[in-house]
Short mmCIF file of C-alpha atoms in Angstrom, two decimals:
data_model
loop_
_atom_site.label_atom_id
_atom_site.label_comp_id
_atom_site.label_asym_id
_atom_site.label_seq_id
_atom_site.Cartn_x
_atom_site.Cartn_y
_atom_site.Cartn_z
CA MET A 1 41.12 17.67 -12.81
CA LEU A 2 38.09 17.83 -15.04
CA LYS A 3 38.37 18.61 -18.71
CA ASN A 4 36.34 21.56 -19.92
CA GLY A 5 33.55 19.60 -21.63
CA ALA A 6 33.28 17.05 -18.83
CA GLY A 7 33.38 19.79 -16.22
CA VAL A 8 30.49 21.64 -17.86
CA LEU A 9 28.46 18.42 -17.95
CA VAL A 10 29.08 17.78 -14.25
CA ILE A 11 28.18 21.37 -13.35
CA ILE A 12 24.92 21.21 -15.34
CA ALA A 13 23.97 17.87 -13.79
CA ALA A 14 24.74 19.13 -10.29
CA ALA A 15 22.78 22.34 -10.88
CA LEU A 16 19.73 20.41 -12.11
CA PHE A 17 19.89 18.09 -9.13
CA LEU A 18 20.17 20.96 -6.64
CA ALA A 19 17.27 22.71 -8.38
CA GLY A 20 15.23 19.52 -8.02
CA ILE A 21 16.04 19.32 -4.31
CA GLY A 22 15.08 22.97 -3.90
CA PHE A 23 11.77 22.48 -5.66
CA ARG A 24 10.95 19.33 -3.69
CA SER A 25 11.78 21.12 -0.45
CA PHE A 26 9.49 23.96 -1.48
CA GLY A 27 6.72 21.42 -2.08
CA THR A 28 7.33 19.88 1.36
CA SER A 29 7.17 23.35 2.91
CA ARG A 30 3.69 23.70 1.38
CA GLY A 31 2.50 20.41 2.79
CA VAL A 32 2.99 18.32 -0.35
CA PRO A 33 2.79 15.36 0.08
CA VAL A 34 0.09 15.01 2.72
CA LEU A 35 1.20 14.39 6.29
CA GLY A 36 -0.96 11.31 6.61
CA LEU A 37 -0.64 7.69 7.68
CA ASP A 38 2.26 7.35 10.16
CA ALA A 39 2.88 11.09 10.44
CA CYS A 40 0.07 11.35 12.99
CA VAL A 41 2.15 9.06 15.25
CA PHE A 42 5.37 11.09 15.16
CA VAL A 43 4.92 14.81 14.44
CA PRO A 44 1.92 16.30 16.32
CA GLN A 45 3.97 16.20 19.53
CA ALA A 46 6.60 18.44 17.91
CA VAL A 47 4.04 21.26 17.99
CA THR A 48 3.18 20.68 21.64
CA PHE A 49 6.86 20.35 22.57
CA ARG A 50 7.63 23.66 20.87
CA ALA A 51 4.75 25.32 22.78
CA THR A 52 4.89 23.70 26.22
CA GLY A 53 7.92 21.40 26.46
CA ASP A 54 5.67 18.31 26.59
CA LEU A 55 5.63 15.58 23.93
CA ILE A 56 1.83 15.19 23.86
CA ASN A 57 0.08 13.61 20.88
CA PRO A 58 -3.58 14.74 20.75
CA VAL A 59 -4.19 13.13 17.36
CA TRP A 60 -3.30 9.44 17.50
CA PRO A 61 -5.75 7.51 19.76
CA ALA A 62 -3.19 4.79 20.58
CA ALA A 63 -0.92 7.39 22.24
CA LYS A 64 -3.15 7.39 25.32
CA LEU A 65 -3.29 3.60 25.35
CA LEU A 66 0.51 3.35 25.29
CA ASP A 67 0.91 5.98 28.01
CA PRO A 68 0.42 4.57 31.54
CA ALA A 69 -0.83 8.02 32.58
CA SER A 70 -3.34 8.06 29.65
CA LYS A 71 -2.23 11.58 28.70
CA GLY A 72 -1.00 10.82 25.19
CA ARG A 73 2.65 11.39 26.12
CA MET A 74 5.24 10.11 23.66
CA VAL A 75 6.54 7.30 25.85
CA TYR A 76 6.93 5.04 22.84
CA HIS A 77 9.35 4.64 19.94
CA GLY A 78 12.21 7.12 19.51
CA PHE A 79 11.67 10.65 20.79
CA LEU A 80 14.51 12.67 19.22
CA PHE A 81 12.73 13.20 15.90
CA PRO A 82 9.84 15.40 17.10
CA MET A 83 12.16 17.17 19.53
CA THR A 84 14.57 18.02 16.70
CA LEU A 85 11.70 19.29 14.56
CA ALA A 86 10.54 21.47 17.46
CA TRP A 87 14.04 22.93 17.90
CA LEU A 88 14.05 23.83 14.19
CA MET A 89 10.58 25.41 14.28
CA SER A 90 10.14 29.17 14.60
CA ARG A 91 6.67 28.83 16.16
CA SER A 92 4.31 26.11 17.34
CA ASP A 93 2.12 25.35 14.35
CA TYR A 94 2.03 22.86 11.51
CA LEU A 95 3.14 25.38 8.88
CA ALA A 96 6.37 25.86 10.80
CA LEU A 97 6.58 22.09 11.24
CA ILE A 98 6.49 21.36 7.51
CA GLY A 99 9.18 23.99 7.04
CA SER A 100 11.40 22.01 9.42
CA LEU A 101 10.58 18.81 7.55
CA ALA A 102 11.55 20.49 4.27
CA LEU A 103 14.93 21.56 5.67
CA LEU A 104 15.60 18.12 7.13
CA ALA A 105 14.66 16.37 3.87
CA ALA A 106 16.97 18.63 1.85
CA VAL A 107 19.92 17.90 4.14
CA ALA A 108 19.19 14.17 4.05
CA THR A 109 19.11 14.21 0.24
CA ILE A 110 22.39 16.11 -0.20
CA LEU A 111 24.46 14.33 2.47
CA PRO A 112 25.00 11.07 0.51
CA ALA A 113 26.83 13.04 -2.19
CA LEU A 114 29.23 14.41 0.43
CA MET A 115 29.59 10.91 1.88
CA PHE A 116 30.61 9.43 -1.50
CA LEU A 117 33.09 12.25 -2.12
CA VAL A 118 34.71 11.79 1.30
CA LEU A 119 34.99 8.04 0.70
CA ALA A 120 36.57 8.62 -2.72
CA ARG A 121 39.19 10.75 -1.03
CA ARG A 122 39.70 8.05 1.61
CA TRP A 123 40.33 5.52 -1.19
CA ASN A 124 42.78 7.93 -2.91
CA TRP A 125 40.62 8.15 -6.02
CA ASP A 126 40.98 10.91 -8.56
CA LEU A 127 37.64 12.69 -8.87
CA THR A 128 37.23 12.34 -12.61
CA ALA A 129 34.12 13.44 -14.49
CA ALA A 130 32.85 9.85 -14.56
CA ARG A 131 33.13 9.58 -10.79
CA TRP A 132 31.49 12.95 -10.23
CA LEU A 133 28.57 11.83 -12.40
CA LEU A 134 28.44 8.52 -10.53
CA VAL A 135 28.18 10.42 -7.24
CA LEU A 136 25.25 12.44 -8.59
CA PHE A 137 23.65 9.33 -10.09
CA LEU A 138 23.77 7.40 -6.81
CA THR A 139 22.58 10.41 -4.82
CA ILE A 140 19.56 10.79 -7.09
CA ALA A 141 18.89 7.06 -6.83
CA ALA A 142 18.88 7.42 -3.03
CA ALA A 143 16.80 10.62 -3.00
CA ASN A 144 13.40 9.03 -2.35
CA TYR A 145 14.81 6.79 0.38
CA THR A 146 16.61 9.60 2.19
CA GLN A 147 13.50 11.79 2.25
CA GLY A 148 11.57 8.83 3.67
CA SER A 149 7.85 8.52 4.29
CA PRO A 150 6.29 11.93 5.05
CA GLY A 151 6.47 12.63 8.77
CA ARG A 152 8.37 9.48 9.76
CA PRO A 153 11.69 9.62 11.70
CA GLU A 154 13.80 7.74 9.14
CA THR A 155 14.75 11.02 7.46
CA LEU A 156 16.59 12.17 10.58
CA ALA A 157 18.08 8.68 10.99
CA ALA A 158 19.45 8.93 7.43
CA VAL A 159 21.09 12.26 8.27
CA ILE A 160 22.74 10.86 11.41
CA LEU A 161 23.96 7.64 9.76
CA ALA A 162 25.40 9.42 6.72
CA SER A 163 27.09 11.96 9.02
CA GLY A 164 28.58 9.08 11.02
CA VAL A 165 30.08 7.58 7.86
CA ILE A 166 31.44 10.97 6.79
CA VAL A 167 33.13 11.53 10.15
CA GLY A 168 34.39 7.94 10.31
CA ALA A 169 35.92 8.20 6.83
CA SER A 170 37.62 11.47 7.73
CA ILE A 171 39.48 10.29 10.84
CA SER A 172 41.97 7.62 11.80
CA SER A 173 40.52 4.11 12.03
CA ARG A 174 41.42 3.90 15.75
CA TRP A 175 38.86 6.66 16.44
CA GLN A 176 36.12 5.17 14.28
CA PRO A 177 34.43 3.33 17.19
CA ILE A 178 33.79 6.73 18.80
CA SER A 179 32.18 8.27 15.71
CA ALA A 180 30.15 5.08 15.19
CA ALA A 181 29.01 5.11 18.82
CA LEU A 182 27.78 8.70 18.57
CA ALA A 183 25.82 7.89 15.40
CA ILE A 184 24.37 4.67 16.86
CA GLY A 185 23.35 6.33 20.13
CA LEU A 186 21.66 9.27 18.41
CA THR A 187 19.96 6.97 15.90
CA THR A 188 18.59 4.80 18.70
CA ALA A 189 16.98 7.89 20.21
CA VAL A 190 15.37 8.52 16.82
CA ASP A 191 14.34 4.95 15.95
CA PRO A 192 15.41 2.08 18.26
CA ILE A 193 15.23 -0.64 15.60
CA VAL A 194 17.34 1.39 13.17
CA GLY A 195 19.81 2.03 15.98
CA VAL A 196 20.12 -1.69 16.76
CA LEU A 197 20.68 -2.53 13.09
CA ALA A 198 23.27 0.26 12.85
CA GLY A 199 25.05 -1.38 15.77
CA PHE A 200 25.17 -4.69 13.91
CA LEU A 201 26.48 -2.86 10.84
CA PHE A 202 29.42 -1.42 12.77
CA ALA A 203 30.08 -4.75 14.49
CA GLY A 204 30.30 -6.46 11.08
CA TYR A 205 32.65 -3.74 9.83
CA ALA A 206 34.84 -4.15 12.93
CA ALA A 207 34.93 -7.94 12.56
CA TRP A 208 36.08 -7.61 8.95
CA LYS A 209 38.62 -4.87 9.56
CA TRP A 210 40.29 -5.80 12.87
CA PRO A 211 41.44 -9.07 14.46
CA ALA A 212 39.42 -10.27 17.46
CA ARG A 213 41.93 -8.90 19.99
CA LEU A 214 41.27 -5.40 18.62
CA GLY A 215 37.78 -5.76 17.13
CA ILE A 216 35.98 -7.12 20.20
CA PRO A 217 37.27 -4.40 22.58
CA ARG A 218 36.40 -1.72 20.02
CA ILE A 219 32.90 -3.12 19.59
CA ILE A 220 32.48 -3.12 23.38
CA VAL A 221 33.78 0.46 23.62
CA ALA A 222 31.42 1.54 20.84
CA ALA A 223 28.47 -0.15 22.59
CA ILE A 224 29.26 1.58 25.91
CA LEU A 225 29.68 4.98 24.27
CA ALA A 226 26.47 4.46 22.28
CA LEU A 227 24.60 3.80 25.53
CA LEU A 228 26.14 6.91 27.07
CA THR A 229 25.11 8.95 24.02
CA PHE A 230 21.59 7.61 24.29
CA GLY A 231 21.68 8.44 28.02
CA CYS A 232 22.55 12.05 27.18
CA CYS A 233 19.51 12.16 24.89
CA ILE A 234 17.38 10.79 27.75
CA LEU A 235 18.50 13.76 29.87
CA LEU A 236 16.80 16.03 27.29
CA TYR A 237 13.69 13.85 27.23
CA PRO A 238 10.85 15.39 29.28
CA TYR A 239 9.82 12.08 30.89
CA SER A 240 11.56 9.30 32.79
CA ALA A 241 13.67 6.59 31.18
CA ARG A 242 11.48 3.98 32.86
CA ASP A 243 8.31 5.41 31.28
CA TRP A 244 10.01 5.45 27.89
CA LEU A 245 11.25 1.86 28.18
CA GLU A 246 7.88 0.50 29.30
CA GLY A 247 6.02 2.42 26.61
CA THR A 248 8.46 1.40 23.88
CA LEU A 249 8.16 -2.27 24.80
CA ARG A 250 4.39 -1.87 24.80
CA MET A 251 4.60 -0.19 21.38
CA GLY A 252 6.72 -3.07 20.07
CA ARG A 253 4.18 -5.65 21.21
CA TYR A 254 1.38 -3.56 19.70
CA ALA A 255 3.14 -3.22 16.32
CA ILE A 256 4.27 -6.83 16.00
CA SER A 257 0.84 -8.16 16.99
CA ARG A 258 -0.91 -6.25 14.20
CA PRO A 259 -2.37 -8.78 11.77
CA VAL A 260 -1.34 -8.71 8.13
CA SER A 261 -4.62 -8.48 6.26
CA GLY A 262 -5.10 -8.47 2.51
CA SER A 263 -3.18 -10.08 -0.32
CA PRO A 264 0.50 -10.59 0.65
CA VAL A 265 1.54 -10.14 -2.98
CA ARG A 266 -0.34 -6.87 -3.30
CA LEU A 267 1.03 -5.59 0.02
CA PHE A 268 4.54 -6.55 -0.99
CA LEU A 269 4.25 -4.80 -4.36
CA GLY A 270 2.78 -1.70 -2.76
CA ASN A 271 5.48 -1.39 -0.10
CA TYR A 272 8.63 -2.60 -1.87
CA ILE A 273 7.96 -1.68 -5.50
CA THR A 274 5.45 1.12 -6.10
CA SER A 275 5.41 3.11 -2.86
CA GLY A 276 6.75 6.62 -3.40
CA SER A 277 9.16 6.73 -0.45
CA SER A 278 10.41 3.19 -1.15
CA TRP A 279 10.15 3.24 -4.95
CA LEU A 280 11.70 0.01 -6.30
CA ILE A 281 13.54 -0.54 -3.01
CA PHE A 282 13.38 -4.29 -3.61
CA LEU A 283 15.59 -3.85 -6.70
CA ALA A 284 17.88 -1.51 -4.75
CA ILE A 285 18.31 -4.11 -1.99
CA VAL A 286 18.99 -6.85 -4.56
CA LEU A 287 21.62 -4.64 -6.24
CA VAL A 288 23.34 -3.88 -2.91
CA LEU A 289 23.40 -7.54 -1.86
CA TRP A 290 24.66 -8.61 -5.30
CA THR A 291 27.42 -5.99 -5.15
CA CYS A 292 28.46 -6.98 -1.63
CA TRP A 293 28.59 -10.63 -2.73
CA ARG A 294 30.86 -9.69 -5.65
CA ILE A 295 33.20 -7.68 -3.43
CA VAL A 296 33.41 -10.37 -0.74
CA ASN A 297 34.03 -13.09 -3.34
CA ALA A 298 36.78 -11.01 -4.93
CA ARG A 299 38.41 -10.42 -1.54
CA LEU A 300 38.27 -14.14 -0.72
CA ARG A 301 39.90 -15.04 -4.04
CA GLU A 302 42.62 -12.52 -3.22
CA GLN A 303 43.11 -14.24 0.16
CA SER A 304 41.73 -11.18 1.93
CA ARG A 305 39.43 -12.65 4.57
CA PRO A 306 37.68 -11.10 7.57
CA GLN A 307 40.18 -10.40 10.33
CA SER A 308 37.74 -12.00 12.80
CA PRO A 309 35.91 -14.61 10.69
CA LEU A 310 33.94 -16.27 13.50
CA LEU A 311 32.84 -12.92 14.87
CA PHE A 312 31.90 -11.74 11.38
CA VAL A 313 29.72 -14.81 10.76
CA ALA A 314 28.12 -14.49 14.21
CA VAL A 315 27.26 -10.82 13.61
CA LEU A 316 25.86 -11.66 10.16
CA ILE A 317 23.59 -14.36 11.63
CA LEU A 318 22.38 -12.13 14.46
CA ALA A 319 21.75 -9.21 12.11
CA THR A 320 19.79 -11.43 9.72
CA ALA A 321 17.69 -12.75 12.60
CA ALA A 322 16.99 -9.19 13.78
CA VAL A 323 15.93 -8.09 10.29
CA CYS A 324 13.60 -11.09 9.94
CA ARG A 325 12.06 -10.54 13.38
CA PHE A 326 11.71 -6.76 13.45
CA VAL A 327 11.56 -5.69 9.78
CA LEU A 328 10.33 -8.49 7.55
CA TYR A 329 7.46 -9.55 9.81
CA ALA A 330 5.13 -7.21 7.90
CA PRO A 331 5.35 -5.62 4.41
CA TRP A 332 4.83 -2.06 5.60
CA THR A 333 7.93 -2.04 7.83
CA ARG A 334 10.11 -1.55 4.76
CA TYR A 335 10.65 2.02 6.04
CA THR A 336 13.35 0.59 8.35
CA PHE A 337 15.56 -0.02 5.30
CA LEU A 338 15.29 3.58 4.03
CA PRO A 339 18.07 5.27 6.07
CA PHE A 340 20.48 2.42 5.24
CA MET A 341 20.15 2.63 1.46
CA PRO A 342 22.79 5.38 0.97
CA ILE A 343 25.20 3.27 3.06
CA GLY A 344 24.36 0.24 0.94
CA TYR A 345 25.14 2.28 -2.16
CA ILE A 346 28.72 2.68 -0.88
CA ALA A 347 29.41 -0.84 -2.17
CA VAL A 348 27.91 0.05 -5.56
CA PHE A 349 29.96 3.25 -5.66
CA TYR A 350 33.12 1.29 -4.93
CA GLU A 351 32.41 -1.39 -7.52
CA LEU A 352 31.43 0.99 -10.33
CA GLY A 353 33.83 3.79 -9.43
CA ARG A 354 37.01 1.72 -9.56
CA ILE A 355 36.63 0.85 -13.26
CA GLU A 356 39.20 3.42 -14.32
CA THR A 357 42.00 2.10 -12.11
CA ALA A 358 41.25 -1.55 -11.34
CA GLN A 359 42.99 -4.29 -13.25
CA ARG A 360 40.00 -6.56 -12.62
CA GLN A 361 37.10 -4.48 -13.83
CA PRO A 362 33.49 -5.34 -12.99
CA HIS A 363 31.92 -7.67 -15.54
CA TRP A 364 29.96 -5.93 -18.30
CA PHE A 365 26.77 -7.74 -17.27
CA TYR A 366 27.02 -6.38 -13.72
CA ARG A 367 27.76 -2.86 -14.97
CA PHE A 368 24.81 -2.96 -17.37
CA CYS A 369 22.38 -4.29 -14.72
CA ALA A 370 23.61 -1.89 -12.04
CA ILE A 371 23.27 1.18 -14.26
CA ALA A 372 19.86 0.05 -15.56
CA ILE A 373 18.53 -0.55 -12.04
CA LEU A 374 19.87 2.77 -10.75
CA ALA A 375 18.40 4.61 -13.74
CA TRP A 376 15.00 3.04 -13.13
CA ILE A 377 15.15 3.87 -9.44
CA SER A 378 16.18 7.46 -10.25
CA LEU A 379 12.91 7.90 -12.13
CA GLY A 380 11.26 7.97 -8.72
CA PHE A 381 12.88 11.32 -7.98
CA VAL A 382 11.76 12.70 -11.35
CA LEU A 383 8.20 11.41 -10.89
CA ASP A 384 8.16 12.89 -7.40
CA LEU A 385 8.99 16.32 -8.79
CA GLY A 386 6.33 15.99 -11.48
CA THR A 387 3.54 15.04 -9.11
CA GLU A 388 4.49 17.80 -6.69
CA ALA A 389 4.37 20.33 -9.53
CA LEU A 390 0.88 19.14 -10.52
CA VAL A 391 -0.47 19.33 -6.97
CA LEU A 392 1.07 22.75 -6.35
CA LYS A 393 -0.56 24.00 -9.56
CA TYR A 394 -3.94 22.27 -9.39
CA GLY A 395 -4.42 20.75 -5.93
CA ASP A 396 -4.87 22.01 -2.39
CA SER A 397 -1.65 22.58 -0.47
CA LEU A 398 -1.71 22.76 3.33
CA PRO A 399 -2.02 26.58 3.64
CA ILE A 400 -5.03 26.57 1.30
CA ALA A 401 -6.70 23.67 3.10
CA ARG A 402 -6.09 25.26 6.51
CA ALA A 403 -7.82 28.46 5.36
CA GLN A 404 -10.77 26.42 4.07
CA PHE A 405 -11.02 24.55 7.37
CA GLN A 406 -10.93 27.77 9.39
CA ALA A 407 -13.75 29.13 7.23
CA VAL A 408 -15.82 26.00 7.97
CA ARG A 409 -15.16 26.41 11.68
CA ALA A 410 -16.12 30.07 11.62
CA GLU A 411 -19.35 29.22 9.82
CA HIS A 412 -20.25 26.57 12.41
CA PRO A 413 -19.09 27.93 15.80
CA GLY A 414 -19.51 25.50 18.65
CA SER A 415 -20.05 22.48 16.41
CA THR A 416 -18.25 19.24 17.21
CA ILE A 417 -16.15 18.23 14.20
CA ALA A 418 -14.98 14.74 13.26
CA LEU A 419 -11.69 15.28 11.45
CA SER A 420 -9.79 12.52 9.70
CA GLN A 421 -6.35 11.73 11.12
CA TYR A 422 -4.98 12.31 7.62
CA LEU A 423 -5.98 15.98 7.98
CA PHE A 424 -4.62 16.60 11.49
CA ALA A 425 -2.32 19.35 10.18
CA LEU A 426 -5.34 21.55 9.38
CA THR A 427 -5.45 22.87 12.95
CA GLU A 428 -3.57 23.01 16.24
CA ASP A 429 -6.77 23.87 18.13
CA CYS A 430 -8.29 20.52 19.08
CA HIS A 431 -11.23 22.08 20.93
CA ASN A 432 -14.45 20.37 19.74
CA VAL A 433 -12.43 18.23 17.33
CA VAL A 434 -12.59 14.44 17.32
CA PHE A 435 -9.99 12.62 15.20
CA THR A 436 -11.25 9.61 13.30
CA ASN A 437 -10.01 6.89 10.98
CA GLU A 438 -11.36 3.75 9.36
CA ALA A 439 -11.32 1.90 12.69
CA ASN A 440 -12.83 4.81 14.68
CA PRO A 441 -16.05 6.09 13.05
CA PRO A 442 -17.47 9.45 14.20
CA PRO A 443 -19.25 9.31 17.57
CA PRO A 444 -22.94 10.25 17.87
CA ASN A 445 -22.28 13.75 19.24
CA VAL A 446 -20.48 14.87 16.07
CA ASP A 447 -22.14 17.67 14.07
CA LEU A 448 -19.73 17.91 11.13
CA LEU A 449 -17.67 15.26 9.38
CA ILE A 450 -14.62 16.12 7.26
CA LEU A 451 -13.24 13.44 4.94
CA PRO A 452 -10.01 13.68 2.92
CA GLN A 453 -9.70 12.83 -0.73
CA ALA A 454 -6.15 11.59 -0.17
CA PHE A 455 -5.81 7.89 0.67
CA SER A 456 -9.23 7.21 -0.86
CA ALA A 457 -10.51 5.95 -4.20
CA TYR A 458 -13.09 8.68 -4.73
CA LEU A 459 -13.23 11.26 -7.50
CA GLN A 460 -16.24 12.82 -5.79
CA PRO A 461 -17.29 12.77 -2.13
CA PRO A 462 -18.96 9.46 -1.22
CA VAL A 463 -22.39 9.06 0.34
CA VAL A 464 -22.05 8.83 4.12
CA ARG A 465 -24.94 7.35 6.03
CA GLY A 466 -26.43 9.79 8.51
CA PHE A 467 -24.65 12.80 6.98
CA GLN A 468 -25.42 15.23 4.19
CA LEU A 469 -22.74 16.74 1.93
CA ARG A 470 -22.39 20.48 2.52
CA GLU A 471 -19.10 21.56 0.93
CA ASN A 472 -17.03 19.80 -1.72
CA TYR A 473 -13.36 20.65 -2.17
CA PHE A 474 -12.52 17.38 -3.94
CA ASP A 475 -10.42 17.62 -7.09
CA GLY A 476 -11.98 15.64 -9.95
CA ARG A 477 -9.54 16.73 -12.65
CA SER A 478 -7.44 14.18 -14.49
CA LEU A 479 -4.33 14.07 -16.66
CA PHE A 480 -4.29 11.50 -19.45
CA GLY A 481 -7.17 9.80 -17.67
CA ILE A 482 -5.33 9.61 -14.32
CA PRO A 483 -7.02 11.55 -11.49
CA LEU A 484 -4.58 14.19 -10.31
CA PHE A 485 -5.39 13.68 -6.66
CA ARG A 486 -4.24 10.05 -6.87
CA LEU A 487 -0.72 11.02 -7.82
CA GLY A 488 0.90 10.06 -4.57
CA ASN A 489 -1.99 11.10 -2.29
CA ARG A 490 -0.54 14.57 -2.11
CA SER A 491 -3.51 16.96 -2.09
CA TYR A 492 -5.24 18.19 1.08
CA ALA A 493 -8.64 18.38 -0.66
CA PHE A 494 -11.55 17.44 1.60
CA ALA A 495 -15.35 17.33 1.81
CA VAL A 496 -17.58 18.65 4.63
CA TYR A 497 -20.69 16.77 5.79
CA ALA A 498 -23.37 17.85 8.27
CA ARG A 499 -25.25 15.33 10.38
CA GLU A 500 -28.85 14.78 9.31
CA ARG A 501 -31.27 15.79 12.01
#
């Protein structure tokens, strides 16, 4: 039971957090932040699937290269993410798509709180005010990670994994392999690498919890059921399993062969420290590993060892090798860690939440560092809300930019338009539209060129050789000397150029 004063504090904190989620979801439903970068790989096919039942990507040039039929079919990576978005959409356009993304992000952000509460009940904890606040604190600290990079599938993976933990913590341990298998199979259909790592996570849990005579059969059962679950997803997939497997292997070779250019230090800082979706994730990973080390050490001192020690060590080695090979090979693949962060925070929740009842309380230095790190990470959620508010007030959201683009098209009927991939959500009509990026400059037959301000360093439209600036929608305003458009690359502002004749 909560005392009156503590109860009021918890209610206020929860209300503020829910209001923040609501506002951020509203921003997502307006296209803030921009669906750029990897979004062009994963979400355009949701629109075509909603309209025709085909997962065709007309935006990303590599889609045709990865498709043996050269049609741009999504025979690469996981396929369940765009299909789920399409099922949530009310119509086949990008405005409906961002509405589905907003709903998915809100669910992904709230679910960790439910997961922590279910685990507290599983551990027979009293839900005191301190523990309620800890639940909210950890959920806020996971908020950026659960929302994920705009338009990437890790958001759906986070929903599935958290749901798997919730179900597993609510049932008898003998049935946990089934709930784990369902989560692993569905996650593999969303993101194969995340699904494989989730499989290692369950195998490690099984090796710690059960002796080999029980753990190994349950791991095998979970693996078989996970494959069956994935097979059921394949039945919903519009193409053959063989096409998907060949394309996914081709995609893997394509991704791993990409060279890492630029300063490794700068890339590391950008991806693991300052990136919005993975804000300070390096510190979060360090905190989780530190906490797990403390818990394991304490269990070993209490003579509580893994029930299958050799299996546990083998799984740990294999999982580490998989992470090194498929995640740490490039700085930008840090997105693979995002859906696992709420699960990693379970250890932190256990270590900090047991203070009231444990005879051996966590050391003051650990408590201080953990709370300081979580508070710093939680600032990411606050900064996210602030930048979204600024863009919604001063910048161009997706509906505004789409209207501007339609006006440009109406003014230049029949013209061939080179449109940046970062602005693909401006239109579903790809007639006379050529999508470009830094590696694919506009072809000679292009009449108009449209460049985004997002993901650039320009306050004003740059000079483009062979083109003349016609319309400027760039936002040159600043706040305390910081250009507003640079706050997370969230505005859809663009400039229109006409080819010089």
